[in-house]
Amino acid sequence: MKAAVLRGVGRPLAIEELKRPEPKQGEVLVKVRACGVCHSDLHVMKGEAVFPFPAVLGHEISGVVERLGPGVEDLGEGDEVVCTFI
C-alpha cells in the first residue's frame, strides 16, 4: 500500500510503498478514500508534539472496510466508514 511517511521533524513527507497490515483482534483494515489534514498532524511535523518516527499521519479518514480482524461483528467487508482519532 502507498502511504505518506514522515521520517523526522522538518523533513518532507515521502510517498512510500508499505506492507499492508493484517487487522488484529477487534480491528478492521480500511482502504482510505479520503483523508483530512488535522492541525495535530502539523504539530507533529513541526516537532511541537511528541510522536515516534517514522510516522504515517492522517487520522481523519473515510473509506471502505477491506478486511475484518477476529471478533469484529458489527462491520462487514465493503462497509463505508469514517474514522477519527477521538
Short mmCIF file of C-alpha atoms in Angstrom, two decimals:
data_model
loop_
_atom_site.label_atom_id
_atom_site.label_comp_id
_atom_site.label_asym_id
_atom_site.label_seq_id
_atom_site.Cartn_x
_atom_site.Cartn_y
_atom_site.Cartn_z
CA MET A 1 0.00 0.00 0.00
CA LYS A 2 1.14 3.58 -0.54
CA ALA A 3 1.42 5.99 2.38
CA ALA A 4 2.80 9.44 3.08
CA VAL A 5 5.58 8.77 5.61
CA LEU A 6 7.18 11.35 7.87
CA ARG A 7 10.70 10.29 8.89
CA GLY A 8 11.51 13.19 11.20
CA VAL A 9 10.80 16.75 12.26
CA GLY A 10 11.23 19.24 9.44
CA ARG A 11 11.55 16.52 6.80
CA PRO A 12 9.19 16.35 3.84
CA LEU A 13 6.53 13.68 3.59
CA ALA A 14 7.61 10.87 1.26
CA ILE A 15 5.22 8.61 -0.63
CA GLU A 16 6.42 5.07 0.13
CA GLU A 17 5.24 1.54 -0.52
CA LEU A 18 4.49 -0.17 2.81
CA LYS A 19 3.44 -3.71 3.68
CA ARG A 20 -0.34 -3.95 4.03
CA PRO A 21 -1.12 -4.65 7.70
CA GLU A 22 -3.30 -7.53 8.84
CA PRO A 23 -6.09 -6.50 11.22
CA LYS A 24 -5.70 -7.83 14.76
CA GLN A 25 -8.36 -8.79 17.29
CA GLY A 26 -11.16 -6.22 17.19
CA GLU A 27 -9.61 -4.24 14.31
CA VAL A 28 -10.58 -3.65 10.68
CA LEU A 29 -8.46 -2.76 7.67
CA VAL A 30 -9.87 0.29 5.88
CA LYS A 31 -8.98 1.27 2.31
CA VAL A 32 -8.72 5.05 2.61
CA ARG A 33 -10.67 7.03 0.02
CA ALA A 34 -10.12 10.48 1.57
CA CYS A 35 -8.03 11.88 4.41
CA GLY A 36 -8.08 15.30 6.05
CA VAL A 37 -5.06 17.07 7.48
CA CYS A 38 -5.62 17.77 11.17
CA HIS A 39 -3.79 20.53 12.99
CA SER A 40 -2.28 17.86 15.25
CA ASP A 41 -0.53 16.42 12.18
CA LEU A 42 1.07 19.83 11.60
CA HIS A 43 2.22 19.93 15.24
CA VAL A 44 3.96 16.57 14.76
CA MET A 45 5.62 17.75 11.54
CA LYS A 46 6.95 20.87 13.31
CA GLY A 47 8.16 18.96 16.39
CA GLU A 48 5.58 20.60 18.66
CA ALA A 49 4.13 17.22 19.69
CA VAL A 50 5.95 14.08 20.82
CA PHE A 51 5.46 11.35 18.24
CA PRO A 52 7.53 8.31 17.19
CA PHE A 53 9.14 8.29 13.74
CA PRO A 54 8.75 7.07 11.10
CA ALA A 55 5.08 8.03 11.17
CA VAL A 56 2.10 7.71 8.87
CA LEU A 57 -0.03 10.71 9.77
CA GLY A 58 -3.68 11.31 8.98
CA HIS A 59 -6.35 10.11 11.37
CA GLU A 60 -9.42 11.82 9.87
CA ILE A 61 -10.34 9.38 7.14
CA SER A 62 -13.21 7.94 5.17
CA GLY A 63 -13.01 4.68 3.30
CA VAL A 64 -14.23 1.14 2.80
CA VAL A 65 -13.70 -1.84 5.11
CA GLU A 66 -11.41 -4.30 3.28
CA ARG A 67 -10.77 -6.93 5.93
CA LEU A 68 -12.08 -7.86 9.35
CA GLY A 69 -9.93 -8.91 12.27
CA PRO A 70 -11.03 -11.68 14.63
CA GLY A 71 -14.00 -10.80 16.80
CA VAL A 72 -15.39 -8.00 14.63
CA GLU A 73 -19.13 -8.50 14.27
CA ASP A 74 -20.65 -5.03 13.83
CA LEU A 75 -18.98 -4.21 10.49
CA GLY A 76 -18.62 -6.09 7.23
CA GLU A 77 -16.30 -6.05 4.25
CA GLY A 78 -17.45 -3.34 1.84
CA ASP A 79 -18.99 -1.14 4.55
CA GLU A 80 -18.28 2.56 4.13
CA VAL A 81 -16.84 4.14 7.28
CA VAL A 82 -15.46 7.37 8.69
CA CYS A 83 -12.80 7.32 11.40
CA THR A 84 -11.38 9.86 13.78
CA PHE A 85 -8.65 9.95 16.42
CA ILE A 86 -11.06 10.76 19.26
#
